[in-house]
mmCIF file with all atom_site columns, C-alpha atoms in Angstrom:
data_model
loop_
_atom_site.group_PDB
_atom_site.id
_atom_site.type_symbol
_atom_site.label_atom_id
_atom_site.label_alt_id
_atom_site.label_comp_id
_atom_site.label_asym_id
_atom_site.label_entity_id
_atom_site.label_seq_id
_atom_site.pdbx_PDB_ins_code
_atom_site.Cartn_x
_atom_site.Cartn_y
_atom_site.Cartn_z
_atom_site.occupancy
_atom_site.B_iso_or_equiv
_atom_site.pdbx_formal_charge
_atom_site.auth_seq_id
_atom_site.auth_comp_id
_atom_site.auth_asym_id
_atom_site.auth_atom_id
_atom_site.pdbx_PDB_model_num
ATOM 1   C CA . SER M 1 1   ? -20.054 23.373 8.821   1.00 65.00 ? 588 SER M CA 1
ATOM 2   C CA . GLN M 1 2   ? -20.889 26.505 10.698  1.00 68.00 ? 589 GLN M CA 1
ATOM 3   C CA . VAL M 1 3   ? -24.063 28.460 10.034  1.00 78.00 ? 590 VAL M CA 1
ATOM 4   C CA . SER M 1 4   ? -24.308 31.989 11.465  1.00 78.00 ? 591 SER M CA 1
ATOM 5   C CA . VAL M 1 5   ? -27.849 33.263 12.088  1.00 87.00 ? 592 VAL M CA 1
ATOM 6   C CA . LEU M 1 6   ? -28.586 36.871 13.109  1.00 87.00 ? 593 LEU M CA 1
ATOM 7   C CA . ILE M 1 7   ? -31.932 37.086 14.949  1.00 91.00 ? 594 ILE M CA 1
ATOM 8   C CA . LYS M 1 8   ? -33.596 40.457 15.544  1.00 91.00 ? 595 LYS M CA 1
ATOM 9   C CA . ASN M 1 9   ? -36.558 40.537 17.910  1.00 90.00 ? 596 ASN M CA 1
ATOM 10  C CA . ARG M 1 10  ? -38.617 43.704 17.352  1.00 88.00 ? 597 ARG M CA 1
ATOM 11  C CA . GLY M 1 11  ? -41.441 42.596 19.645  1.00 85.00 ? 598 GLY M CA 1
ATOM 12  C CA . PRO M 1 12  ? -41.872 41.576 23.286  1.00 90.00 ? 599 PRO M CA 1
ATOM 13  C CA . GLY M 1 13  ? -39.427 39.231 24.961  1.00 91.00 ? 600 GLY M CA 1
ATOM 14  C CA . THR M 1 14  ? -39.920 35.571 24.148  1.00 92.00 ? 601 THR M CA 1
ATOM 15  C CA . ARG M 1 15  ? -38.199 32.221 23.857  1.00 92.00 ? 602 ARG M CA 1
ATOM 16  C CA . GLY M 1 16  ? -37.686 30.563 20.488  1.00 92.00 ? 603 GLY M CA 1
ATOM 17  C CA . GLU M 1 17  ? -36.475 27.336 18.952  1.00 93.00 ? 604 GLU M CA 1
ATOM 18  C CA . LEU M 1 18  ? -33.888 27.582 16.187  1.00 91.00 ? 605 LEU M CA 1
ATOM 19  C CA . SER M 1 19  ? -33.604 24.500 13.991  1.00 90.00 ? 606 SER M CA 1
ATOM 20  C CA . ILE M 1 20  ? -31.886 23.351 10.809  1.00 89.00 ? 607 ILE M CA 1
ATOM 21  C CA . TRP M 1 21  ? -33.866 21.179 8.403   1.00 87.00 ? 608 TRP M CA 1
ATOM 22  C CA . GLU M 1 22  ? -32.342 19.174 5.561   1.00 84.00 ? 609 GLU M CA 1
ATOM 23  C CA . GLY M 1 23  ? -33.281 17.008 2.622   1.00 75.00 ? 610 GLY M CA 1
ATOM 24  C CA . ARG M 1 24  ? -36.435 16.118 0.755   1.00 67.00 ? 611 ARG M CA 1
ATOM 25  C CA . THR M 1 25  ? -37.958 14.575 3.865   1.00 69.00 ? 612 THR M CA 1
ATOM 26  C CA . GLU M 1 26  ? -37.001 17.681 5.853   1.00 71.00 ? 613 GLU M CA 1
ATOM 27  C CA . SER M 1 27  ? -35.382 15.975 8.822   1.00 78.00 ? 614 SER M CA 1
ATOM 28  C CA . VAL M 1 28  ? -34.127 18.117 11.720  1.00 81.00 ? 615 VAL M CA 1
ATOM 29  C CA . THR M 1 29  ? -30.345 17.973 12.104  1.00 77.00 ? 616 THR M CA 1
ATOM 30  C CA . HIS M 1 30  ? -29.958 20.577 14.844  1.00 81.00 ? 617 HIS M CA 1
ATOM 31  C CA . THR M 1 31  ? -32.185 22.354 17.380  1.00 87.00 ? 618 THR M CA 1
ATOM 32  C CA . ARG M 1 32  ? -31.358 25.027 19.934  1.00 87.00 ? 619 ARG M CA 1
ATOM 33  C CA . VAL M 1 33  ? -33.499 27.029 22.367  1.00 92.00 ? 620 VAL M CA 1
ATOM 34  C CA . VAL M 1 34  ? -32.862 30.786 22.170  1.00 92.00 ? 621 VAL M CA 1
ATOM 35  C CA . GLU M 1 35  ? -33.860 33.463 24.692  1.00 93.00 ? 622 GLU M CA 1
ATOM 36  C CA . LEU M 1 36  ? -34.970 36.641 22.890  1.00 91.00 ? 623 LEU M CA 1
ATOM 37  C CA . PRO M 1 37  ? -35.363 39.703 25.133  1.00 93.00 ? 624 PRO M CA 1
ATOM 38  C CA . ARG M 1 38  ? -37.524 42.603 23.944  1.00 92.00 ? 625 ARG M CA 1
ATOM 39  C CA . ASP M 1 39  ? -35.986 44.710 21.142  1.00 91.00 ? 626 ASP M CA 1
ATOM 40  C CA . SER M 1 40  ? -32.792 42.659 20.971  1.00 92.00 ? 627 SER M CA 1
ATOM 41  C CA . GLN M 1 41  ? -30.609 40.936 18.434  1.00 91.00 ? 628 GLN M CA 1
ATOM 42  C CA . LYS M 1 42  ? -28.418 37.846 18.755  1.00 88.00 ? 629 LYS M CA 1
ATOM 43  C CA . LEU M 1 43  ? -25.849 36.219 16.512  1.00 83.00 ? 630 LEU M CA 1
ATOM 44  C CA . ILE M 1 44  ? -26.180 32.444 16.857  1.00 84.00 ? 631 ILE M CA 1
ATOM 45  C CA . ARG M 1 45  ? -23.459 30.192 15.467  1.00 76.00 ? 632 ARG M CA 1
ATOM 46  C CA . VAL M 1 46  ? -24.476 26.595 14.804  1.00 78.00 ? 633 VAL M CA 1
ATOM 47  C CA . LEU M 1 47  ? -21.921 23.844 14.189  1.00 71.00 ? 634 LEU M CA 1
ATOM 48  C CA . TYR M 1 48  ? -23.391 20.825 12.451  1.00 71.00 ? 635 TYR M CA 1
ATOM 49  C CA . LYS M 1 49  ? -22.468 18.116 9.964   1.00 71.00 ? 636 LYS M CA 1
ATOM 50  C CA . PRO M 1 50  ? -24.450 18.520 6.743   1.00 73.00 ? 637 PRO M CA 1
ATOM 51  C CA . GLU M 1 51  ? -25.871 15.480 4.976   1.00 72.00 ? 638 GLU M CA 1
ATOM 52  C CA . LEU M 1 52  ? -24.040 14.548 1.783   1.00 67.00 ? 639 LEU M CA 1
ATOM 53  C CA . GLY M 1 53  ? -26.068 14.794 -1.409  1.00 66.00 ? 640 GLY M CA 1
ATOM 54  C CA . THR M 1 54  ? -28.648 17.085 0.198   1.00 63.00 ? 641 THR M CA 1
ATOM 55  C CA . LYS M 1 55  ? -29.286 20.392 -1.508  1.00 71.00 ? 642 LYS M CA 1
ATOM 56  C CA . LYS M 1 56  ? -32.333 21.652 0.367   1.00 81.00 ? 643 LYS M CA 1
ATOM 57  C CA . ARG M 1 57  ? -31.446 23.258 3.711   1.00 86.00 ? 644 ARG M CA 1
ATOM 58  C CA . THR M 1 58  ? -33.546 25.614 5.822   1.00 89.00 ? 645 THR M CA 1
ATOM 59  C CA . VAL M 1 59  ? -33.046 27.543 9.054   1.00 91.00 ? 646 VAL M CA 1
ATOM 60  C CA . ARG M 1 60  ? -36.282 27.940 11.012  1.00 92.00 ? 647 ARG M CA 1
ATOM 61  C CA . LEU M 1 61  ? -37.125 29.997 14.070  1.00 93.00 ? 648 LEU M CA 1
ATOM 62  C CA . THR M 1 62  ? -40.382 29.414 15.920  1.00 92.00 ? 649 THR M CA 1
ATOM 63  C CA . THR M 1 63  ? -41.219 31.420 19.046  1.00 91.00 ? 650 THR M CA 1
ATOM 64  C CA . GLY M 1 64  ? -43.463 30.546 21.971  1.00 86.00 ? 651 GLY M CA 1
ATOM 65  C CA . ASP M 1 65  ? -45.834 33.372 21.065  1.00 84.00 ? 652 ASP M CA 1
ATOM 66  C CA . GLY M 1 66  ? -46.520 31.944 17.598  1.00 86.00 ? 653 GLY M CA 1
ATOM 67  C CA . ARG M 1 67  ? -44.092 33.893 15.421  1.00 87.00 ? 654 ARG M CA 1
ATOM 68  C CA . SER M 1 68  ? -42.214 31.863 12.812  1.00 90.00 ? 655 SER M CA 1
ATOM 69  C CA . ILE M 1 69  ? -39.747 32.413 9.994   1.00 91.00 ? 656 ILE M CA 1
ATOM 70  C CA . GLN M 1 70  ? -37.809 30.096 7.725   1.00 91.00 ? 657 GLN M CA 1
ATOM 71  C CA . ILE M 1 71  ? -34.954 30.929 5.378   1.00 90.00 ? 658 ILE M CA 1
ATOM 72  C CA . PRO M 1 72  ? -33.337 28.554 2.867   1.00 89.00 ? 659 PRO M CA 1
ATOM 73  C CA . PHE M 1 73  ? -29.535 28.497 2.699   1.00 83.00 ? 660 PHE M CA 1
ATOM 74  C CA . GLN M 1 74  ? -26.861 26.748 0.684   1.00 76.00 ? 661 GLN M CA 1
ATOM 75  C CA . THR M 1 75  ? -23.614 25.068 1.637   1.00 74.00 ? 662 THR M CA 1
ATOM 76  C CA . ARG M 1 76  ? -20.773 24.055 -0.597  1.00 68.00 ? 663 ARG M CA 1
ATOM 77  C CA . LEU M 1 77  ? -19.367 20.682 0.440   1.00 67.00 ? 664 LEU M CA 1
ATOM 78  C CA . LEU M 1 78  ? -15.759 19.748 -0.233  1.00 71.00 ? 665 LEU M CA 1
ATOM 79  C CA . ALA M 1 79  ? -14.549 16.342 -1.337  1.00 71.00 ? 666 ALA M CA 1
ATOM 80  C CA . ASP M 1 80  ? -11.856 14.745 0.839   1.00 71.00 ? 667 ASP M CA 1
ATOM 81  C CA . SER M 1 81  ? -9.264  15.516 -1.812  1.00 74.00 ? 668 SER M CA 1
ATOM 82  C CA . ASP M 1 82  ? -10.257 19.214 -2.206  1.00 80.00 ? 669 ASP M CA 1
ATOM 83  C CA . VAL M 1 83  ? -8.276  22.095 -0.747  1.00 82.00 ? 670 VAL M CA 1
ATOM 84  C CA . GLY M 1 84  ? -10.347 24.573 1.312   1.00 84.00 ? 671 GLY M CA 1
ATOM 85  C CA . ILE M 1 85  ? -9.297  28.230 1.698   1.00 86.00 ? 672 ILE M CA 1
ATOM 86  C CA . GLY M 1 86  ? -11.180 30.702 3.894   1.00 88.00 ? 673 GLY M CA 1
ATOM 87  C CA . VAL M 1 87  ? -10.647 34.446 3.409   1.00 90.00 ? 674 VAL M CA 1
ATOM 88  C CA . VAL M 1 88  ? -11.468 36.836 6.263   1.00 90.00 ? 675 VAL M CA 1
ATOM 89  C CA . GLY M 1 89  ? -13.019 40.088 5.068   1.00 85.00 ? 676 GLY M CA 1
ATOM 90  C CA . ALA M 1 90  ? -15.480 41.275 2.461   1.00 80.00 ? 677 ALA M CA 1
ATOM 91  C CA . ASP M 1 91  ? -13.405 40.327 -0.586  1.00 78.00 ? 678 ASP M CA 1
ATOM 92  C CA . ALA M 1 92  ? -11.739 37.070 -1.663  1.00 77.00 ? 679 ALA M CA 1
ATOM 93  C CA . HIS M 1 93  ? -8.785  39.047 -3.128  1.00 75.00 ? 680 HIS M CA 1
ATOM 94  C CA . GLY M 1 94  ? -8.685  36.855 -6.211  1.00 75.00 ? 681 GLY M CA 1
ATOM 95  C CA . LEU M 1 95  ? -8.333  33.562 -4.333  1.00 75.00 ? 682 LEU M CA 1
ATOM 96  C CA . GLN M 1 96  ? -11.687 32.382 -5.705  1.00 73.00 ? 683 GLN M CA 1
ATOM 97  C CA . LEU M 1 97  ? -9.979  32.251 -9.124  1.00 69.00 ? 684 LEU M CA 1
ATOM 98  C CA . LEU M 1 98  ? -7.786  29.354 -7.989  1.00 74.00 ? 685 LEU M CA 1
ATOM 99  C CA . ARG M 1 99  ? -9.320  26.238 -9.462  1.00 70.00 ? 686 ARG M CA 1
ATOM 100 C CA . ASP M 1 100 ? -6.813  23.480 -8.842  1.00 68.00 ? 687 ASP M CA 1
ATOM 101 C CA . THR M 1 101 ? -3.476  22.597 -7.317  1.00 68.00 ? 688 THR M CA 1
ATOM 102 C CA . HIS M 1 102 ? -0.994  19.759 -7.714  1.00 62.00 ? 689 HIS M CA 1
ATOM 103 C CA . ARG M 1 103 ? -1.998  16.165 -7.079  1.00 60.00 ? 690 ARG M CA 1
ATOM 104 C CA . GLN M 1 104 ? 0.667   15.528 -4.422  1.00 60.00 ? 691 GLN M CA 1
ATOM 105 C CA . GLY M 1 105 ? 0.343   16.280 -0.706  1.00 59.00 ? 692 GLY M CA 1
ATOM 106 C CA . VAL M 1 106 ? -1.213  19.537 0.394   1.00 61.00 ? 693 VAL M CA 1
ATOM 107 C CA . PRO M 1 107 ? -0.283  20.980 3.806   1.00 62.00 ? 694 PRO M CA 1
ATOM 108 C CA . GLY M 1 108 ? -3.329  20.988 6.039   1.00 65.00 ? 695 GLY M CA 1
ATOM 109 C CA . PRO M 1 109 ? -4.904  19.709 9.263   1.00 67.00 ? 696 PRO M CA 1
ATOM 110 C CA . ARG M 1 110 ? -6.458  16.523 7.849   1.00 66.00 ? 697 ARG M CA 1
ATOM 111 C CA . PRO M 1 111 ? -5.192  13.440 6.011   1.00 62.00 ? 698 PRO M CA 1
ATOM 112 C CA . ARG M 1 112 ? -5.490  13.784 2.245   1.00 61.00 ? 699 ARG M CA 1
ATOM 113 C CA . VAL M 1 113 ? -6.690  11.227 -0.228  1.00 60.00 ? 700 VAL M CA 1
ATOM 114 C CA . ALA M 1 114 ? -5.689  11.317 -3.871  1.00 59.00 ? 701 ALA M CA 1
ATOM 115 C CA . PRO M 1 115 ? -8.304  12.577 -6.338  1.00 58.00 ? 702 PRO M CA 1
ATOM 116 C CA . ALA M 1 116 ? -10.702 9.791  -7.327  1.00 59.00 ? 703 ALA M CA 1
ATOM 117 C CA . GLU M 1 117 ? -9.703  9.534  -10.966 1.00 58.00 ? 704 GLU M CA 1
ATOM 118 C CA . GLU M 1 118 ? -6.301  8.080  -11.708 1.00 49.00 ? 705 GLU M CA 1
ATOM 119 C CA . SER M 1 119 ? -5.951  10.419 -14.671 1.00 45.00 ? 706 SER M CA 1
ATOM 120 C CA . ALA M 1 120 ? -6.520  13.499 -12.526 1.00 54.00 ? 707 ALA M CA 1
ATOM 121 C CA . ASP M 1 121 ? -3.336  15.431 -11.924 1.00 55.00 ? 708 ASP M CA 1
ATOM 122 C CA . ALA M 1 122 ? -4.753  18.163 -9.712  1.00 61.00 ? 709 ALA M CA 1
ATOM 123 C CA . ARG M 1 123 ? -6.914  18.753 -6.654  1.00 71.00 ? 710 ARG M CA 1
ATOM 124 C CA . SER M 1 124 ? -9.843  21.165 -6.746  1.00 78.00 ? 711 SER M CA 1
ATOM 125 C CA . VAL M 1 125 ? -9.453  24.363 -4.732  1.00 81.00 ? 712 VAL M CA 1
ATOM 126 C CA . ARG M 1 126 ? -12.475 25.992 -3.104  1.00 79.00 ? 713 ARG M CA 1
ATOM 127 C CA . ALA M 1 127 ? -12.294 29.483 -1.584  1.00 82.00 ? 714 ALA M CA 1
ATOM 128 C CA . GLY M 1 128 ? -14.954 31.293 0.445   1.00 82.00 ? 715 GLY M CA 1
ATOM 129 C CA . VAL M 1 129 ? -15.259 34.629 2.244   1.00 85.00 ? 716 VAL M CA 1
ATOM 130 C CA . MET M 1 130 ? -16.238 35.107 5.897   1.00 84.00 ? 717 MET M CA 1
ATOM 131 C CA . GLY M 1 131 ? -16.534 38.163 8.130   1.00 84.00 ? 718 GLY M CA 1
ATOM 132 C CA . ILE M 1 132 ? -14.816 38.436 11.522  1.00 85.00 ? 719 ILE M CA 1
ATOM 133 C CA . GLY M 1 133 ? -18.166 37.897 13.232  1.00 82.00 ? 720 GLY M CA 1
ATOM 134 C CA . GLU M 1 134 ? -18.574 34.604 11.352  1.00 82.00 ? 721 GLU M CA 1
ATOM 135 C CA . LEU M 1 135 ? -15.286 33.083 12.517  1.00 88.00 ? 722 LEU M CA 1
ATOM 136 C CA . PRO M 1 136 ? -16.007 29.884 14.470  1.00 88.00 ? 723 PRO M CA 1
ATOM 137 C CA . GLN M 1 137 ? -15.902 29.715 18.271  1.00 87.00 ? 724 GLN M CA 1
ATOM 138 C CA . HIS M 1 138 ? -14.754 26.084 18.149  1.00 88.00 ? 725 HIS M CA 1
ATOM 139 C CA . ARG M 1 139 ? -11.916 24.541 16.134  1.00 88.00 ? 726 ARG M CA 1
ATOM 140 C CA . ALA M 1 140 ? -14.374 22.075 14.557  1.00 83.00 ? 727 ALA M CA 1
ATOM 141 C CA . GLY M 1 141 ? -15.811 25.036 12.650  1.00 84.00 ? 728 GLY M CA 1
ATOM 142 C CA . TYR M 1 142 ? -12.611 25.084 10.583  1.00 88.00 ? 729 TYR M CA 1
ATOM 143 C CA . ALA M 1 143 ? -12.872 21.392 9.622   1.00 83.00 ? 730 ALA M CA 1
ATOM 144 C CA . ALA M 1 144 ? -13.314 22.098 5.898   1.00 82.00 ? 731 ALA M CA 1
ATOM 145 C CA . LEU M 1 145 ? -10.357 24.493 5.691   1.00 87.00 ? 732 LEU M CA 1
ATOM 146 C CA . ASP M 1 146 ? -6.699  23.882 5.033   1.00 88.00 ? 733 ASP M CA 1
ATOM 147 C CA . TRP M 1 147 ? -5.769  27.559 4.921   1.00 89.00 ? 734 TRP M CA 1
ATOM 148 C CA . LEU M 1 148 ? -7.227  30.732 6.415   1.00 92.00 ? 735 LEU M CA 1
ATOM 149 C CA . VAL M 1 149 ? -6.042  33.925 4.717   1.00 92.00 ? 736 VAL M CA 1
ATOM 150 C CA . TRP M 1 150 ? -6.599  37.220 6.552   1.00 91.00 ? 737 TRP M CA 1
ATOM 151 C CA . PRO M 1 151 ? -5.487  40.292 4.561   1.00 89.00 ? 738 PRO M CA 1
ATOM 152 C CA . GLN M 1 152 ? -4.953  43.430 6.680   1.00 85.00 ? 739 GLN M CA 1
ATOM 153 C CA . ALA M 1 153 ? -5.514  41.362 9.805   1.00 87.00 ? 740 ALA M CA 1
ATOM 154 C CA . ASP M 1 154 ? -6.975  43.297 12.728  1.00 87.00 ? 741 ASP M CA 1
ATOM 155 C CA . PRO M 1 155 ? -8.082  40.933 15.512  1.00 88.00 ? 742 PRO M CA 1
ATOM 156 C CA . THR M 1 156 ? -9.475  43.774 17.667  1.00 87.00 ? 743 THR M CA 1
ATOM 157 C CA . TYR M 1 157 ? -13.035 42.444 17.372  1.00 86.00 ? 744 TYR M CA 1
ATOM 158 C CA . LEU M 1 158 ? -12.098 38.781 17.736  1.00 88.00 ? 745 LEU M CA 1
ATOM 159 C CA . ASP M 1 159 ? -13.495 37.428 21.012  1.00 89.00 ? 746 ASP M CA 1
ATOM 160 C CA . ARG M 1 160 ? -11.465 35.052 23.196  1.00 90.00 ? 747 ARG M CA 1
ATOM 161 C CA . GLN M 1 161 ? -13.416 31.952 22.096  1.00 91.00 ? 748 GLN M CA 1
ATOM 162 C CA . GLN M 1 162 ? -12.803 32.767 18.431  1.00 92.00 ? 749 GLN M CA 1
ATOM 163 C CA . ALA M 1 163 ? -9.086  33.370 19.096  1.00 92.00 ? 750 ALA M CA 1
ATOM 164 C CA . ASP M 1 164 ? -8.777  30.067 21.011  1.00 93.00 ? 751 ASP M CA 1
ATOM 165 C CA . ALA M 1 165 ? -10.589 28.180 18.225  1.00 92.00 ? 752 ALA M CA 1
ATOM 166 C CA . LEU M 1 166 ? -8.241  29.644 15.617  1.00 92.00 ? 753 LEU M CA 1
ATOM 167 C CA . LEU M 1 167 ? -5.124  28.910 17.690  1.00 92.00 ? 754 LEU M CA 1
ATOM 168 C CA . ASN M 1 168 ? -6.267  25.323 18.341  1.00 92.00 ? 755 ASN M CA 1
ATOM 169 C CA . TRP M 1 169 ? -6.910  24.821 14.627  1.00 91.00 ? 756 TRP M CA 1
ATOM 170 C CA . VAL M 1 170 ? -3.393  26.103 13.830  1.00 90.00 ? 757 VAL M CA 1
ATOM 171 C CA . ALA M 1 171 ? -1.926  23.821 16.526  1.00 89.00 ? 758 ALA M CA 1
ATOM 172 C CA . ASP M 1 172 ? -3.715  20.876 14.848  1.00 88.00 ? 759 ASP M CA 1
ATOM 173 C CA . GLY M 1 173 ? -2.115  21.647 11.467  1.00 87.00 ? 760 GLY M CA 1
ATOM 174 C CA . GLY M 1 174 ? -4.244  24.436 9.973   1.00 89.00 ? 761 GLY M CA 1
ATOM 175 C CA . HIS M 1 175 ? -2.359  27.151 8.094   1.00 89.00 ? 762 HIS M CA 1
ATOM 176 C CA . LEU M 1 176 ? -2.994  30.807 8.945   1.00 90.00 ? 763 LEU M CA 1
ATOM 177 C CA . LEU M 1 177 ? -1.679  33.470 6.570   1.00 89.00 ? 764 LEU M CA 1
ATOM 178 C CA . LEU M 1 178 ? -1.921  37.022 7.942   1.00 88.00 ? 765 LEU M CA 1
ATOM 179 C CA . GLY M 1 179 ? -1.311  40.177 5.933   1.00 87.00 ? 766 GLY M CA 1
ATOM 180 C CA . VAL M 1 180 ? -0.412  43.067 8.231   1.00 84.00 ? 767 VAL M CA 1
ATOM 181 C CA . THR M 1 181 ? 0.175   46.751 7.519   1.00 83.00 ? 768 THR M CA 1
ATOM 182 C CA . ASP M 1 182 ? -0.596  49.493 10.050  1.00 86.00 ? 769 ASP M CA 1
ATOM 183 C CA . THR M 1 183 ? -2.602  46.934 12.079  1.00 80.00 ? 770 THR M CA 1
ATOM 184 C CA . TRP M 1 184 ? 0.588   45.285 13.387  1.00 85.00 ? 771 TRP M CA 1
ATOM 185 C CA . ARG M 1 185 ? 0.140   46.775 16.899  1.00 87.00 ? 772 ARG M CA 1
ATOM 186 C CA . GLN M 1 186 ? -3.390  45.383 17.269  1.00 87.00 ? 773 GLN M CA 1
ATOM 187 C CA . LEU M 1 187 ? -2.095  41.992 16.114  1.00 86.00 ? 774 LEU M CA 1
ATOM 188 C CA . ASP M 1 188 ? 0.934   42.116 18.405  1.00 87.00 ? 775 ASP M CA 1
ATOM 189 C CA . GLU M 1 189 ? -1.290  42.812 21.430  1.00 88.00 ? 776 GLU M CA 1
ATOM 190 C CA . SER M 1 190 ? -3.847  40.110 20.553  1.00 88.00 ? 777 SER M CA 1
ATOM 191 C CA . PRO M 1 191 ? -3.972  36.425 21.569  1.00 87.00 ? 778 PRO M CA 1
ATOM 192 C CA . LEU M 1 192 ? -2.954  35.534 17.987  1.00 87.00 ? 779 LEU M CA 1
ATOM 193 C CA . ALA M 1 193 ? 0.546   36.949 18.588  1.00 86.00 ? 780 ALA M CA 1
ATOM 194 C CA . GLU M 1 194 ? 1.583   33.702 20.322  1.00 80.00 ? 781 GLU M CA 1
ATOM 195 C CA . ALA M 1 195 ? 1.089   31.791 17.050  1.00 78.00 ? 782 ALA M CA 1
ATOM 196 C CA . LEU M 1 196 ? 3.194   34.097 14.917  1.00 79.00 ? 783 LEU M CA 1
ATOM 197 C CA . PRO M 1 197 ? 6.752   33.102 14.030  1.00 70.00 ? 784 PRO M CA 1
ATOM 198 C CA . VAL M 1 198 ? 7.929   36.716 13.586  1.00 55.00 ? 785 VAL M CA 1
#
């Protein structure tokens, strides 16, 4: 999973420790030191593997000068047989209404197992929305997805690391569906153009 954390420092420059805590016993699953200059903001992306069966998750930031904040967050875990669809933008464009798909093979970057129950004839479909700034900078950030749908794709604000992560995910079997209108020039001049068949 990838967790994106936007940190705004309104005070003097300091150094902080960003950590993710999980479970009833509140064990730390990730820690990172963050430099926070005066009056600055940083978007930190954290890749980590969430614990199964854990519902309580918290992001905490503690600074060297004694400031501290913690914010609970939720993740939605997919079963191995589920189909994951990510939608880039502010709207899922109706894809969240998809509930299931056929039981047979589903194109995607990871091996599929059949649904657990023999009587089941469909796989669950899970769709989620992400902004361009939340797109992973490493292909592992796409591990839960089989498809990434990007309506009105404009990769102008995609940085090189994000583009490389997306291209590597596609090369490993991920499926990228781009909808393009008057943004075709921006797409044609971007690093994503090398992955397009047309």
